Tab-separated table of C-alpha atoms in Angstrom:
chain	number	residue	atom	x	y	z
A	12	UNK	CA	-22.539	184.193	-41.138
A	13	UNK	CA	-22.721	181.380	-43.852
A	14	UNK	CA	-25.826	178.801	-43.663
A	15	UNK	CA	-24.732	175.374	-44.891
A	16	UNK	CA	-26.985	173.035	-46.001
A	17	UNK	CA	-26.142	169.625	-43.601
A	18	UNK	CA	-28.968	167.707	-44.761
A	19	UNK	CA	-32.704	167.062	-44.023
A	20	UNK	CA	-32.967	167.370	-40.255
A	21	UNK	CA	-29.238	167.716	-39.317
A	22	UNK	CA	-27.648	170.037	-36.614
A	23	UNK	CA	-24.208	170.622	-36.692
A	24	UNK	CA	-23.113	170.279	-33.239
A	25	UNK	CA	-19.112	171.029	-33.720
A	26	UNK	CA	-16.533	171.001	-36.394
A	27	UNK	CA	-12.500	170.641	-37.246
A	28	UNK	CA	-12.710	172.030	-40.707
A	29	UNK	CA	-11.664	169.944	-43.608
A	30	UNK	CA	-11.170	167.418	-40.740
A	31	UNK	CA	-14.491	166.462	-39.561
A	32	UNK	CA	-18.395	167.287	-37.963
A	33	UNK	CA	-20.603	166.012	-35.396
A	34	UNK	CA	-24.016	166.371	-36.660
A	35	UNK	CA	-27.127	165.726	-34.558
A	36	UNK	CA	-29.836	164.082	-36.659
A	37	UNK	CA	-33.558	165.025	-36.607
A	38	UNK	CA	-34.120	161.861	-34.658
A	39	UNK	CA	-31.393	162.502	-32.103
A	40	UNK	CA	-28.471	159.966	-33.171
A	41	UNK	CA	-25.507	162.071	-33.228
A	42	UNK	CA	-22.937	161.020	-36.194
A	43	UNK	CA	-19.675	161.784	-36.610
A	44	UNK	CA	-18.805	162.805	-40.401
A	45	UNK	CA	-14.845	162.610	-41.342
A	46	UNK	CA	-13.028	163.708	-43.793
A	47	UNK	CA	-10.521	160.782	-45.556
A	48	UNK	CA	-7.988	160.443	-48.322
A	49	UNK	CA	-5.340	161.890	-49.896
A	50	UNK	CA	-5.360	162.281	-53.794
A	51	UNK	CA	-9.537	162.054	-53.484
A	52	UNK	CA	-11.337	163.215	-50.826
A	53	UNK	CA	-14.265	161.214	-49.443
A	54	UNK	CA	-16.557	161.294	-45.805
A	55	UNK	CA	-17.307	158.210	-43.977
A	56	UNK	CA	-19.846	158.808	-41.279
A	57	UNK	CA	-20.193	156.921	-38.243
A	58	UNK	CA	-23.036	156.996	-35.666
A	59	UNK	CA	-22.456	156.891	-32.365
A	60	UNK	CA	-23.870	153.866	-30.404
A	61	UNK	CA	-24.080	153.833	-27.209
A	62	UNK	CA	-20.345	153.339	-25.546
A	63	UNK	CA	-19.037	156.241	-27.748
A	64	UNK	CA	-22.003	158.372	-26.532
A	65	UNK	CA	-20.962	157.699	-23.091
A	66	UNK	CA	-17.115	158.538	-24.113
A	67	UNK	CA	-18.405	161.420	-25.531
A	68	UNK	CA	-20.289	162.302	-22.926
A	69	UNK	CA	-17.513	162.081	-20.746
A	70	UNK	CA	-14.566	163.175	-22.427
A	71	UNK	CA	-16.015	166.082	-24.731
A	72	UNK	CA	-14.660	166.748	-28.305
A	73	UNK	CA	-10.983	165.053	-26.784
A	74	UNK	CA	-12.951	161.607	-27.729
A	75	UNK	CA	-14.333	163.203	-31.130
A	76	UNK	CA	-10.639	164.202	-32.105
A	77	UNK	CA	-9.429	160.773	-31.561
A	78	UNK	CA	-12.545	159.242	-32.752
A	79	UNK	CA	-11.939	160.962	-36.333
A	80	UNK	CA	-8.081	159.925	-36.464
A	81	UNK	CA	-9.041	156.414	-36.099
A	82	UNK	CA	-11.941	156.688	-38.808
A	83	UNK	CA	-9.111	158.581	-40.989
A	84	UNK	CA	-6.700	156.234	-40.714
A	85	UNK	CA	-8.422	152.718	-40.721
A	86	UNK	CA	-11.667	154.162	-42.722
A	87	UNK	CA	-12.328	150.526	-44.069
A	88	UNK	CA	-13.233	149.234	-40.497
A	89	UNK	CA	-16.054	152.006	-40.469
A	90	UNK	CA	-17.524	151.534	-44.050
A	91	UNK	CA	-20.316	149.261	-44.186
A	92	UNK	CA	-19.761	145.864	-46.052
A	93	UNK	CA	-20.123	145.497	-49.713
A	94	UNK	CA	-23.032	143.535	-50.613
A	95	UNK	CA	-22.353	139.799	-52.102
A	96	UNK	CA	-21.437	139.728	-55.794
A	97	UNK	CA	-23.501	136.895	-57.429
């Protein structure tokens, strides 16, 4: 079985791989790390407040696929802003 390393405290909870993981952190926030672009490859991750816990919570990994298809394909509505230039 291959050990990955996810990160200080981090679970991984479930994958799609190449696609994306949902990684419980040492403090309990579950976040959603996705897989985006074409010619480079980069991860946004995302954690999950509290109405997409409770989407998660009731739909399973259904929510988590679609989840990761928006992040994919509007990944700029997920980044955080850039700071203020000066």
């Amino acid at each position: 079985m291959e050990r990955r390393d996810f990160g200080p405290g981090r679970t991984l909870i479930a994958e799609s791989t190449w696609d994306w993981m949902l990684l419980r952190e040492a403090g309990g926030a579950l976040v959603l790390s996705v897989v985006c672009g074409t010619v480079g490859l980069y991860e946004v991750e995302v954690v999950l407040g509290a109405e997409s816990l409770a989407a998660y919570a009731s739909e399973g990994l259904g929510f988590i696929e679609r989840l990761a298809a928006d992040v994919r394909e509007h990944p700029g509505d997920y980044l955080p802003p850039a700071p203020a230039s000066s």
